[in-house]
PDB file of C-alpha atoms and ligand atoms in Angstrom:
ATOM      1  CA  UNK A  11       2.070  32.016   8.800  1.00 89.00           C
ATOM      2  CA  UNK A  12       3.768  28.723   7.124  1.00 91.00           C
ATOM      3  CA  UNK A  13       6.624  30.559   5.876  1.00 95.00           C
ATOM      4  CA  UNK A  14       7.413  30.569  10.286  1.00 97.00           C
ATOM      5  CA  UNK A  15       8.115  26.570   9.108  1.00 98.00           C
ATOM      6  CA  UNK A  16      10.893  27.289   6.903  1.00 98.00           C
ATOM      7  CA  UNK A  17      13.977  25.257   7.001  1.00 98.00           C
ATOM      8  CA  UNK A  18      12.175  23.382  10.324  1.00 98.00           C
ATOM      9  CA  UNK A  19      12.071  19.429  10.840  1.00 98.00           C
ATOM     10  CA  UNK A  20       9.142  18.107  12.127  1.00 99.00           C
ATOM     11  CA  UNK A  21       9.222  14.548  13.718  1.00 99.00           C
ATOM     12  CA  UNK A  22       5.007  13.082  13.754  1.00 99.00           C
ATOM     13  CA  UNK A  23       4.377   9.970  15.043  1.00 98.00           C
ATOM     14  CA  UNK A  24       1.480   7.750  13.887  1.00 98.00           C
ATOM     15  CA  UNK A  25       2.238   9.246  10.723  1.00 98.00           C
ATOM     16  CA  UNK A  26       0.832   6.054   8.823  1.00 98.00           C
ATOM     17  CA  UNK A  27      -2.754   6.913   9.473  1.00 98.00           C
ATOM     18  CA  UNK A  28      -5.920   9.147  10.473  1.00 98.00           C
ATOM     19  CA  UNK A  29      -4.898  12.668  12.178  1.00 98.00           C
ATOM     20  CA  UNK A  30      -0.772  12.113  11.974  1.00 98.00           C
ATOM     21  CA  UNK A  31      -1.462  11.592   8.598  1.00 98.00           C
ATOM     22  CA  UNK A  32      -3.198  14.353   8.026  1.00 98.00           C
ATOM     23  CA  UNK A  33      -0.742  16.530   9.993  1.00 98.00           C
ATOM     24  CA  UNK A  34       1.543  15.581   7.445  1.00 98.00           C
ATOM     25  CA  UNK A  35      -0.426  16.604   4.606  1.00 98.00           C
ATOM     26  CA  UNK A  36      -1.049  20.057   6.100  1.00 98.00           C
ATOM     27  CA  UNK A  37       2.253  20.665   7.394  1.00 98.00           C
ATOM     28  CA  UNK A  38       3.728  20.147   3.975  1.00 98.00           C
ATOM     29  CA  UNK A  39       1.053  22.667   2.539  1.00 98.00           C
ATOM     30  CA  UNK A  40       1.528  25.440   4.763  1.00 98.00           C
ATOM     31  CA  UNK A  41       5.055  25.205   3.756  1.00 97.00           C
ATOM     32  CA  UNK A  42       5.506  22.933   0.055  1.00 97.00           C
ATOM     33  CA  UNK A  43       9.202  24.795  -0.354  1.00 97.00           C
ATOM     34  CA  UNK A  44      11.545  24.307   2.198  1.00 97.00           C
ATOM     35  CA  UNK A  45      10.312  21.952   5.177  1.00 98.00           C
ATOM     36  CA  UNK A  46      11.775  18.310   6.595  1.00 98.00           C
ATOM     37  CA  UNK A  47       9.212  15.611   7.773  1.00 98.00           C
ATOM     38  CA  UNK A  48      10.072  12.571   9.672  1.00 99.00           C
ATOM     39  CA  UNK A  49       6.852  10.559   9.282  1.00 98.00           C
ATOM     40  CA  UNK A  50       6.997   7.591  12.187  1.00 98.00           C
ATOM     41  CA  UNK A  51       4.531   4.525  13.047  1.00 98.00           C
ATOM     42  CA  UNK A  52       5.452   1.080  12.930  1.00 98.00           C
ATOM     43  CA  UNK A  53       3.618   0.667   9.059  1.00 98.00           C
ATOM     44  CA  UNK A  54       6.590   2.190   7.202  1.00 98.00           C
ATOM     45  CA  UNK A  55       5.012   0.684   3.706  1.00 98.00           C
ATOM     46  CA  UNK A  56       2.280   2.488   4.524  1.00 98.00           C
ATOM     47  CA  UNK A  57       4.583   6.086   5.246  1.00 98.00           C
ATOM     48  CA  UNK A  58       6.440   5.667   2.139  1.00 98.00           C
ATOM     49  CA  UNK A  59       2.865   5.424   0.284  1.00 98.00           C
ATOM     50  CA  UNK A  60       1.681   8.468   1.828  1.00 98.00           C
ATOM     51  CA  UNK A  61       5.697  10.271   1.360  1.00 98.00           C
ATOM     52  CA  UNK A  62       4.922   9.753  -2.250  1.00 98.00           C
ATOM     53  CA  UNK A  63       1.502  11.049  -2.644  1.00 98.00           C
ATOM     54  CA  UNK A  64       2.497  13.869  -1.012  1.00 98.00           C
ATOM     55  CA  UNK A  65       5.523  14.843  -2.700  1.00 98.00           C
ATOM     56  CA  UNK A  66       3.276  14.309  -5.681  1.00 98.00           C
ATOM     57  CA  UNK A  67       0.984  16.909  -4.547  1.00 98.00           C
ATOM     58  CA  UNK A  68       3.386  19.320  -3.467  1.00 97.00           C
ATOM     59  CA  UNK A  69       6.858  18.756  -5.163  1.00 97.00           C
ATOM     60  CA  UNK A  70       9.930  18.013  -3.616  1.00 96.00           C
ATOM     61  CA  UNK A  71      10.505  21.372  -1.478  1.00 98.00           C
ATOM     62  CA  UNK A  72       9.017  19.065   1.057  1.00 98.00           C
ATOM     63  CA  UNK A  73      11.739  16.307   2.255  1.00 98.00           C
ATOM     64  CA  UNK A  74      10.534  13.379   3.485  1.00 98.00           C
ATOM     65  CA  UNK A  75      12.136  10.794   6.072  1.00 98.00           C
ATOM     66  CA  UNK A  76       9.961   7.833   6.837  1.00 98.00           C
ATOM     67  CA  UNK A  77      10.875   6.060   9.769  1.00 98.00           C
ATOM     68  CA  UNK A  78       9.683   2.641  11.519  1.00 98.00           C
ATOM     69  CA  UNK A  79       9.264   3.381  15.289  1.00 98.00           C
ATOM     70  CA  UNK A  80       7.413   1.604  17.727  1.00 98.00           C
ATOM     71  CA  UNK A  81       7.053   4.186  20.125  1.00 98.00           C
ATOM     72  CA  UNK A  82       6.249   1.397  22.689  1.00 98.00           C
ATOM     73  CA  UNK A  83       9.181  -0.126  22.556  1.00 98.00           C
ATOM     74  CA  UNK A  84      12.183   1.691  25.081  1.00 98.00           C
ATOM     75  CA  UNK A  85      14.746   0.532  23.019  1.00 98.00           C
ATOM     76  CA  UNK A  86      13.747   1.909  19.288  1.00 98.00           C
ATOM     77  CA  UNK A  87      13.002   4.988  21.048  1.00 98.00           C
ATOM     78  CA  UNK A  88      16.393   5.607  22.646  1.00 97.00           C
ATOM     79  CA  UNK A  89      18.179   5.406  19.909  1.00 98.00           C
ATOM     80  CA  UNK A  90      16.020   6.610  16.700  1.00 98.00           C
ATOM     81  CA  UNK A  91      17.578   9.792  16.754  1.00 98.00           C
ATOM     82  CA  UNK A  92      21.317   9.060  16.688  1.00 97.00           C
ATOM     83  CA  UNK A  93      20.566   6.714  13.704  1.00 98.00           C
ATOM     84  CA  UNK A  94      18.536   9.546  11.537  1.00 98.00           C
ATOM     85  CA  UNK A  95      20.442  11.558   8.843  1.00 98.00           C
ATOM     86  CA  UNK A  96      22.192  14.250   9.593  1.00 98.00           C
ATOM     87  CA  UNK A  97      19.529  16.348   7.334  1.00 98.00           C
ATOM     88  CA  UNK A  98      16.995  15.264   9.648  1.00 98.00           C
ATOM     89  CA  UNK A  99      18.962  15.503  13.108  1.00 98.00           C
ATOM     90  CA  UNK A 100      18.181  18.679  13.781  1.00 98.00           C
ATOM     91  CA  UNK A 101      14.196  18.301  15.334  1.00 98.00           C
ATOM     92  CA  UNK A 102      12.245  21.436  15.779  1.00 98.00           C
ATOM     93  CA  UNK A 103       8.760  20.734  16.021  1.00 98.00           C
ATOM     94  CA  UNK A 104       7.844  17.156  17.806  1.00 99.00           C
ATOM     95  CA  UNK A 105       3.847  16.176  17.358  1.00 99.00           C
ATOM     96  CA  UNK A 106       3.242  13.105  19.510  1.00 99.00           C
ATOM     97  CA  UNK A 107       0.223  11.553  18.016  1.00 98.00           C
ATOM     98  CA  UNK A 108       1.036   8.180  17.797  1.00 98.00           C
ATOM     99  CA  UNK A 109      -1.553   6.228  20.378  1.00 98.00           C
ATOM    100  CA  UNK A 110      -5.077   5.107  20.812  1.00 95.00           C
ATOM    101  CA  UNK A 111      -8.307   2.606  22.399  1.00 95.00           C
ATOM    102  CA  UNK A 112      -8.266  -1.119  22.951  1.00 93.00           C
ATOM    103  CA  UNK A 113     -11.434  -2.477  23.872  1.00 88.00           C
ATOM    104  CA  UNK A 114     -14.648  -0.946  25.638  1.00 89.00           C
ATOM    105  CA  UNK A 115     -14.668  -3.755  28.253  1.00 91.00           C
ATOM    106  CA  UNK A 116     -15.465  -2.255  32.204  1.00 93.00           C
ATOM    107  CA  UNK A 117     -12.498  -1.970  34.548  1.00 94.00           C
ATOM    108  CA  UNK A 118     -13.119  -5.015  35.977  1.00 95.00           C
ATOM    109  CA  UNK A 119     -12.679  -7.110  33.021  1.00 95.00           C
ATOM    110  CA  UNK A 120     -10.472  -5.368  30.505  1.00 95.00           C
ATOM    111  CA  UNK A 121      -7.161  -7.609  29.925  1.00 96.00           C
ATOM    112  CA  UNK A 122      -3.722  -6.920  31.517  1.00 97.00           C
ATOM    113  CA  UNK A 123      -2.437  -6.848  27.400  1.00 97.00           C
ATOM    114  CA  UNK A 124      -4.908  -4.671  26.470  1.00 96.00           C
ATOM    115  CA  UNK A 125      -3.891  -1.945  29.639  1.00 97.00           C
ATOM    116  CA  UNK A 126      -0.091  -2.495  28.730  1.00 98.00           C
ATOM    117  CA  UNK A 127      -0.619  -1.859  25.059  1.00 98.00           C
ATOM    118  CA  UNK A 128      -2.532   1.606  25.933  1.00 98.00           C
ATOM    119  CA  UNK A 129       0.006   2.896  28.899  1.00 98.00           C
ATOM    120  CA  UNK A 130       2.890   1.866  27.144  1.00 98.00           C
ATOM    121  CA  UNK A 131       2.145   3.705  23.577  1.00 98.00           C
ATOM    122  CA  UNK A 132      -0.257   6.491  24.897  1.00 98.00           C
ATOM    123  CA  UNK A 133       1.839   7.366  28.119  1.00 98.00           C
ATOM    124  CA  UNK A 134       5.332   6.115  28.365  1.00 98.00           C
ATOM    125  CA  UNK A 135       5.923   5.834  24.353  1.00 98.00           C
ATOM    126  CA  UNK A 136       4.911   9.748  24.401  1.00 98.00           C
ATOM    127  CA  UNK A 137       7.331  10.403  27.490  1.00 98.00           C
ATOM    128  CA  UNK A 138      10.080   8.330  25.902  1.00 98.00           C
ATOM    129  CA  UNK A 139      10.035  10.333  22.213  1.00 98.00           C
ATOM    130  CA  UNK A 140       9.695  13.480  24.106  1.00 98.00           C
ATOM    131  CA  UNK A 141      12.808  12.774  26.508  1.00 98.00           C
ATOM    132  CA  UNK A 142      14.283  11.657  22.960  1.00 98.00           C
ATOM    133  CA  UNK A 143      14.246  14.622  21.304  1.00 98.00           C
ATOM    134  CA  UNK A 144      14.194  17.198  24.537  1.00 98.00           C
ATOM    135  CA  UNK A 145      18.235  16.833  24.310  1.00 98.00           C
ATOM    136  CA  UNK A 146      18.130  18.754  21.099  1.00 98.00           C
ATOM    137  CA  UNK A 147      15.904  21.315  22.285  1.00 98.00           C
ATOM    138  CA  UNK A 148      17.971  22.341  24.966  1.00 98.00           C
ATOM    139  CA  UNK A 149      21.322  22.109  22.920  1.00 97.00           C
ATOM    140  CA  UNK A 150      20.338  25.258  21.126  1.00 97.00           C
ATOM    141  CA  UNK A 151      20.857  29.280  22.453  1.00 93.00           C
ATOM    142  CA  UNK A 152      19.036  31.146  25.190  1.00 87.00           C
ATOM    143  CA  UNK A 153      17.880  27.959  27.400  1.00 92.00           C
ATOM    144  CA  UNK A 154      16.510  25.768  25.057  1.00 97.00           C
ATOM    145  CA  UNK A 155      13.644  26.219  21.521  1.00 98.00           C
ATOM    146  CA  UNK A 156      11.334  23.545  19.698  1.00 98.00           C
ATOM    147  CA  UNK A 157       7.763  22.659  19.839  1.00 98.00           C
ATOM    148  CA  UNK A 158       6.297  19.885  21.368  1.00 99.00           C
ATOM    149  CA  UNK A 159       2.398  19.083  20.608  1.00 99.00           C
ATOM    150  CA  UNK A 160       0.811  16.261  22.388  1.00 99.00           C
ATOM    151  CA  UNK A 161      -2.029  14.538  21.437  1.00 98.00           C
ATOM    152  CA  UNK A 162      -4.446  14.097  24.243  1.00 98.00           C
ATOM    153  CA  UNK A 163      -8.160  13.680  23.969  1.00 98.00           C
ATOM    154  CA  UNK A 164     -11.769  14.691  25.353  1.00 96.00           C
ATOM    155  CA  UNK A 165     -11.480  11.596  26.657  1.00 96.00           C
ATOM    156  CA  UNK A 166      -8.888  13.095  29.410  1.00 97.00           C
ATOM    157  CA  UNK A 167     -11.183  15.244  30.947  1.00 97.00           C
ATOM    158  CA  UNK A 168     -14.472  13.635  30.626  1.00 95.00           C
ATOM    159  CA  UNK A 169     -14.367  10.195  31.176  1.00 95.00           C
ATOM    160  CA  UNK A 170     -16.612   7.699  30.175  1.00 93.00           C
ATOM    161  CA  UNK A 171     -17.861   4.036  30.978  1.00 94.00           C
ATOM    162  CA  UNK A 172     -15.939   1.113  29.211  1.00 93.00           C
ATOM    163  CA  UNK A 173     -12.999   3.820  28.304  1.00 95.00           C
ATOM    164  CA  UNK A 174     -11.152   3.640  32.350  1.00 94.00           C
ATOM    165  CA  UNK A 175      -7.710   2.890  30.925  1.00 97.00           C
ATOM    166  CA  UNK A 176      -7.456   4.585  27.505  1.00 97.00           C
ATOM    167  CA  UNK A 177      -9.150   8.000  29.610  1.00 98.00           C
ATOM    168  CA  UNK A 178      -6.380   7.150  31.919  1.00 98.00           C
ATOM    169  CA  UNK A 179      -4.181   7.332  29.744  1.00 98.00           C
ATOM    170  CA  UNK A 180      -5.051  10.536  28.489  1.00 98.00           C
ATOM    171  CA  UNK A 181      -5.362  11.994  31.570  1.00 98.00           C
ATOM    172  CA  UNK A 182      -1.485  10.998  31.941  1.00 98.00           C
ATOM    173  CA  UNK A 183      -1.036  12.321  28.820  1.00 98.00           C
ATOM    174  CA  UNK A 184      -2.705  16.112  29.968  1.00 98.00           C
ATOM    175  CA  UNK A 185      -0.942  15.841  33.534  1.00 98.00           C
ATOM    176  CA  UNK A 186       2.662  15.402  31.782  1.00 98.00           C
ATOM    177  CA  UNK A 187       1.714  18.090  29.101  1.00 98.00           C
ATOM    178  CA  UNK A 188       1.214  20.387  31.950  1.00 98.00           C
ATOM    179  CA  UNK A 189       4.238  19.569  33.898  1.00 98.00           C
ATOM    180  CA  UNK A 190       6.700  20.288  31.063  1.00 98.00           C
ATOM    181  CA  UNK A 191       5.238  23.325  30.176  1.00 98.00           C
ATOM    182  CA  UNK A 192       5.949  24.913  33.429  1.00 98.00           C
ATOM    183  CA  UNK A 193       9.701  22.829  33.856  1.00 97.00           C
ATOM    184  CA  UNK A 194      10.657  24.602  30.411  1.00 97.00           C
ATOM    185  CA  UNK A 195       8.911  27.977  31.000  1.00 95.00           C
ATOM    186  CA  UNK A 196      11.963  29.784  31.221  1.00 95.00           C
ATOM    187  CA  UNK A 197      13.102  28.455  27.458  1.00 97.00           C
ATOM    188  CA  UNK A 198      11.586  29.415  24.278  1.00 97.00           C
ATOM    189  CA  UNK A 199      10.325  25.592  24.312  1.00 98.00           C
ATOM    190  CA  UNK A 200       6.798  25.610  23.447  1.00 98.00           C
ATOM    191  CA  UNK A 201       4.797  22.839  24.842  1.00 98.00           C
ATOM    192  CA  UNK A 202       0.917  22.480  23.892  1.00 98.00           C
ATOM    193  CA  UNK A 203      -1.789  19.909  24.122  1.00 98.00           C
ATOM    194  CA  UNK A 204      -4.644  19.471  21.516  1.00 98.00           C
ATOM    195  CA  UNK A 205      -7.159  17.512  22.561  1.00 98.00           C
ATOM    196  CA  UNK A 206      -9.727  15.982  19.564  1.00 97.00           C
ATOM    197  CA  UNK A 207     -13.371  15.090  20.113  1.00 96.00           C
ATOM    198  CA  UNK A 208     -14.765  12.261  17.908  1.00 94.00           C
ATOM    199  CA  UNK A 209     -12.894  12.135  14.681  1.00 96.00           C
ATOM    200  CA  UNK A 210     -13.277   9.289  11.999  1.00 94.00           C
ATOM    201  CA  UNK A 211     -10.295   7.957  11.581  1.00 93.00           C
ATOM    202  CA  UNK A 212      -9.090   4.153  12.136  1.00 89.00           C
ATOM    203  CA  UNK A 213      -8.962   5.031  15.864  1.00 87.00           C
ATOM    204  CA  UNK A 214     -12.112   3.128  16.413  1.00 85.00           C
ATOM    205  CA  UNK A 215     -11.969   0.221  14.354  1.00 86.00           C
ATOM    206  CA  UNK A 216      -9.122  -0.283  16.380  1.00 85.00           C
ATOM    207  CA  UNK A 217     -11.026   0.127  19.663  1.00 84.00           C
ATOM    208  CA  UNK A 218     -13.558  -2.911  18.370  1.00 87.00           C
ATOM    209  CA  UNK A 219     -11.050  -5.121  17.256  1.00 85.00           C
ATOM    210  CA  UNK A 220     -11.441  -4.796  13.562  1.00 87.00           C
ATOM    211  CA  UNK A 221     -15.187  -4.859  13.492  1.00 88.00           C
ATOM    212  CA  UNK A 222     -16.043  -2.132  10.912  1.00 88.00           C
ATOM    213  CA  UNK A 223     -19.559  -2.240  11.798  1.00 88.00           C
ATOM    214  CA  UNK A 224     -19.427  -1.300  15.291  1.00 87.00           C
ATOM    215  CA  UNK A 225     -16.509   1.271  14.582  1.00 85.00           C
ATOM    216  CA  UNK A 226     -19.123   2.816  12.410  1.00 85.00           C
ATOM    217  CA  UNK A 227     -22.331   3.170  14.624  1.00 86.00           C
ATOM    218  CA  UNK A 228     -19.976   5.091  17.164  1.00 83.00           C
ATOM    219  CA  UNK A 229     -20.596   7.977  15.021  1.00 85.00           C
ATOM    220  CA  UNK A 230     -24.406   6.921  14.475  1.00 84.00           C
ATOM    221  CA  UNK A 231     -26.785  10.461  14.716  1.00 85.00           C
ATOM    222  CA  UNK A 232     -23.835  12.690  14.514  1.00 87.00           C
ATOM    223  CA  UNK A 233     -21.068  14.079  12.327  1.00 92.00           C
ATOM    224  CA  UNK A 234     -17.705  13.407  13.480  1.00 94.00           C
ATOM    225  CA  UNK A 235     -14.408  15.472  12.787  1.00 96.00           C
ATOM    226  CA  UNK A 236     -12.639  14.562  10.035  1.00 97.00           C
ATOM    227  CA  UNK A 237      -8.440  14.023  10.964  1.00 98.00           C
ATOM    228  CA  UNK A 238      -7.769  17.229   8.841  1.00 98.00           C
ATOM    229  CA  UNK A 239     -10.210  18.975  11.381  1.00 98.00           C
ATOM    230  CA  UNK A 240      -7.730  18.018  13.872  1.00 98.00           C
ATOM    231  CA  UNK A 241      -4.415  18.649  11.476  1.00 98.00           C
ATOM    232  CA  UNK A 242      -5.688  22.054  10.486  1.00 98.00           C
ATOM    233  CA  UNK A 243      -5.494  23.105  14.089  1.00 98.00           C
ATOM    234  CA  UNK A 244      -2.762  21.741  15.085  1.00 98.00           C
ATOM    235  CA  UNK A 245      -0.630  23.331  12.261  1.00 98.00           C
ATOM    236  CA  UNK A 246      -2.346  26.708  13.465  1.00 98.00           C
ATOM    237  CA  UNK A 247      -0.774  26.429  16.269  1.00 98.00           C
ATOM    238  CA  UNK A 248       2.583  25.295  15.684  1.00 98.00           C
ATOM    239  CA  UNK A 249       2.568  28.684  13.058  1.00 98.00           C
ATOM    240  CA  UNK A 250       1.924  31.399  15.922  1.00 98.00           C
ATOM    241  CA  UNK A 251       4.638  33.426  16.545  1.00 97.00           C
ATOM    242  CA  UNK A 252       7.270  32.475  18.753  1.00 96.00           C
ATOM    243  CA  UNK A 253       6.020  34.339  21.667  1.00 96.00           C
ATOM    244  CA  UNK A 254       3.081  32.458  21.550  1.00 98.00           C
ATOM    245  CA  UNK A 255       1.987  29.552  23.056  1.00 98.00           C
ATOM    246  CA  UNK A 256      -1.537  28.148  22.546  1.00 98.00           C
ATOM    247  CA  UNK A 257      -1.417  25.845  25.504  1.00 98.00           C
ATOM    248  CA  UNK A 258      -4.856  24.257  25.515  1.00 98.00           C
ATOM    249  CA  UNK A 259      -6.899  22.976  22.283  1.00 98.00           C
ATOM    250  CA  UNK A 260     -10.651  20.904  23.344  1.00 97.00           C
ATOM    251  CA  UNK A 261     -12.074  20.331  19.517  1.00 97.00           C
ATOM    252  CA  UNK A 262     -15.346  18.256  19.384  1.00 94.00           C
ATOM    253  CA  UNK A 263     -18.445  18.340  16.470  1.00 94.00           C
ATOM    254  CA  UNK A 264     -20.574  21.082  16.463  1.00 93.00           C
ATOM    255  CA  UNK A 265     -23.414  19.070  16.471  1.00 86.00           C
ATOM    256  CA  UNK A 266     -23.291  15.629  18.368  1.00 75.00           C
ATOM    257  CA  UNK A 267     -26.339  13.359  19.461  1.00 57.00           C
TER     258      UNK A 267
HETATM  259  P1  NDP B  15      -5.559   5.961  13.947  1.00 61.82           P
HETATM  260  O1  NDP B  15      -5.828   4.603  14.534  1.00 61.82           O
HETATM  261  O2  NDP B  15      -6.176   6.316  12.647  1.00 61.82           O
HETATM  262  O3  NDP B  15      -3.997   6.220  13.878  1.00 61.82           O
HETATM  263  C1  NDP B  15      -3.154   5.884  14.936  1.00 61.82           C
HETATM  264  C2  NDP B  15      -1.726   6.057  14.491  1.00 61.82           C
HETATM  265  O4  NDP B  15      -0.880   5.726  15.591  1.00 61.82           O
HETATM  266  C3  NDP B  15      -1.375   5.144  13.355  1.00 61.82           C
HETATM  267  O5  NDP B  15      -0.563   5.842  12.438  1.00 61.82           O
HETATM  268  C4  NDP B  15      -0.579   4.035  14.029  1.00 61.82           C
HETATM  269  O6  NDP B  15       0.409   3.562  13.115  1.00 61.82           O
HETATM  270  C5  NDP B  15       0.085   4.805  15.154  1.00 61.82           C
HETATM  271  N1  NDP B  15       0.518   3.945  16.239  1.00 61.82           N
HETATM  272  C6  NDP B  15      -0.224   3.162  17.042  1.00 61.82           C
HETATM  273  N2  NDP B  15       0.569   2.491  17.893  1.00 61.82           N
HETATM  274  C7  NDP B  15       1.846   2.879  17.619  1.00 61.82           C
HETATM  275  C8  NDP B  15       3.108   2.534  18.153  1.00 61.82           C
HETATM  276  N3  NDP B  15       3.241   1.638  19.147  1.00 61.82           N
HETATM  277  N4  NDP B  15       4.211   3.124  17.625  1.00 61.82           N
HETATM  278  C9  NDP B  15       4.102   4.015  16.621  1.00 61.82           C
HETATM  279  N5  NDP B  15       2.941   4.379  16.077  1.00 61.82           N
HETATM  280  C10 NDP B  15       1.812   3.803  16.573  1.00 61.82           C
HETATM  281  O7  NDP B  15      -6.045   6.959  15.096  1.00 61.82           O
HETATM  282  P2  NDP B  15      -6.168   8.562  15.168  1.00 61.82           P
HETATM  283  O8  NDP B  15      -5.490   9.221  14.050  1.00 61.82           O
HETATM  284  O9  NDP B  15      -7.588   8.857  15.431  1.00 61.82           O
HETATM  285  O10 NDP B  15      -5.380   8.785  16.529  1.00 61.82           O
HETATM  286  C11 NDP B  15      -4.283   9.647  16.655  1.00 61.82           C
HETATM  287  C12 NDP B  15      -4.245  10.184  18.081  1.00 61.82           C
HETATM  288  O11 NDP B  15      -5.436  10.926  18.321  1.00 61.82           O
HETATM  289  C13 NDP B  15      -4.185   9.093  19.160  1.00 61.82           C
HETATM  290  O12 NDP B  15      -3.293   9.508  20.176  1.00 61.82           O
HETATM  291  C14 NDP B  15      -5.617   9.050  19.677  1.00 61.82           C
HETATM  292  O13 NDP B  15      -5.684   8.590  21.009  1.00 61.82           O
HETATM  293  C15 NDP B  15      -6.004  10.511  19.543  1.00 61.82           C
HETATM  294  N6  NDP B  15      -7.444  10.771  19.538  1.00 61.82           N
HETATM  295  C16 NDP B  15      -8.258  10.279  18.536  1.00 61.82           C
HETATM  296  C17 NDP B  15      -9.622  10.533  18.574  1.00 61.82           C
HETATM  297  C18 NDP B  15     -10.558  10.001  17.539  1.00 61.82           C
HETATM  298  O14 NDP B  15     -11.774  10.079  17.741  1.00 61.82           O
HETATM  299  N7  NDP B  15     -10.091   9.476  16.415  1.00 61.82           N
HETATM  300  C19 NDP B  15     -10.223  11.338  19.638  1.00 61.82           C
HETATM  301  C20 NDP B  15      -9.276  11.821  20.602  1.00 61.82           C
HETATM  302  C21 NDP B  15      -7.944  11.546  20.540  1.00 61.82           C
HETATM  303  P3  NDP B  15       0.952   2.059  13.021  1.00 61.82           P
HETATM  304  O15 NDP B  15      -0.217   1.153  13.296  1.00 61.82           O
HETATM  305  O16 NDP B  15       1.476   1.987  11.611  1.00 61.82           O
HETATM  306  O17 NDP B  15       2.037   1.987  14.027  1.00 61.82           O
END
């Protein structure tokens, strides 16, 4: 099923860590000979580290364009994709990853910084690269053709004290997924939602502020999914055949306390 990647440009974002990173990875083995990867997040050191590891691992059949984007900022977003090379122009497969948690404080008390930073990467940074790259989806024959994956989370349908905004957020995130899946039905546009359970990852040393310790005892009594869990998945997907959509991905541990 990889060889239905060959020749195709996928654009990740978050690419600099945890599951986008891993998408990377997996994307580039299910198809190590002829494949373009824009790898996005605003660490581009970082991306150029993890370009070279894996062109070490699977040889250069695998091109790879890393690319600073802040996905919450308008501006960078409405114009990344006049400014990429012509090799990498031509988008086919969009996974919006890029996102994730600030704080676990209660409605009441979580900062007005803290909400911005979530809504503006998790929701309207996902909107913006999507209405980026949509134009070159519907430039091509019979209505329009590309893949879009959003990232959403568990946390989207079941939310949970001390997570209002970021299960907002997500919510958003499932709400939009839904809505341009039935405003592109007609096309051979292909939009899906995978939502992950509980996967170690930075995502939640991030949601305590840097405190390692903390991040850690969120997985206390149970084993989390690892990002390649997630990748695995989401390159399953994206390798159906075309007249297949897998709309709808909920992936949580088997065993959770
Ligand atoms: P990580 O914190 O490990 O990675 C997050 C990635 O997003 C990083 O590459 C980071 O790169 C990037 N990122 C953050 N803000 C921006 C921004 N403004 N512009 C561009 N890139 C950005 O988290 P995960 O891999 O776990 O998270 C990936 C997605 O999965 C998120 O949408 C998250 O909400 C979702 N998710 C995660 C779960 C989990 O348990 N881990 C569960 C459910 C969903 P950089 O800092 O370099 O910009």
């Amino acid at each position: 099923a990889g060889q239905r990647l060959a020749g195709k440009t996928i654009l990740i974002t978050g690419a600099s860590a945890g599951i986008g990173q891993a998408c990377a990875l997996e994307f580039a083995l299910a198809q190590p000979h002829d494949l373009r990867l824009i790898l996005a997040a605003r660490r581009v050191d970082t991306i150029r580290e993890i370009a070279a590891a894996i062109t070490k691992q699977v040889g250069d059949g695998v091109k790879i364009l890393p690319l600073q984007l802040d996905v919450s900022k308008p501006d960078e977003v409405r114009t990344f994709v006049d400014k990429l090379p012509e090799e990498f122009k031509n988008i086919d497969v969009l996974i919006n990853n890029a996102g994730g948690v600030r704080g676990v404080e209660t409605a009441g008390n979580i900062a007005e910084a803290d909400i911005n930073v979530m809504f503006d990467t998790n929701v309207t940074g996902l909107i913006n690269v999507t209405q980026a790259v949509l134009p070159i989806f519907f430039a091509r024959p019979d209505g329009g053709a590309g893949d879009i994956v959003n990232i959403g989370s568990i946390a989207g349908r079941e939310p949970y004290a001390g997570g209002s905004i970021y299960c907002a957020t997500k919510a958003a995130v499932r709400s939009f997924t839904d809505s341009l899946r039935r405003e592109t039905i007609n096309t051979k546009i292909r939009v899906m939602e995978v939502d992950p359970g509980a996967t170690e990852t930075e995502f939640s040393v991030v949601r305590f502020r840097g405190d390692k310790a903390k991040a850690d005892a969120t997985y206390a009594g149970m084993e989390p999914l690892t990002a390649q869990d997630i990748a695995e998945v989401i390159v399953f997907n994206v390798t159906r055949r075309q007249n297949v959509v897998v709309a709808d991905s909920l992936i949580f541990p088997t065993v959770q306390a």
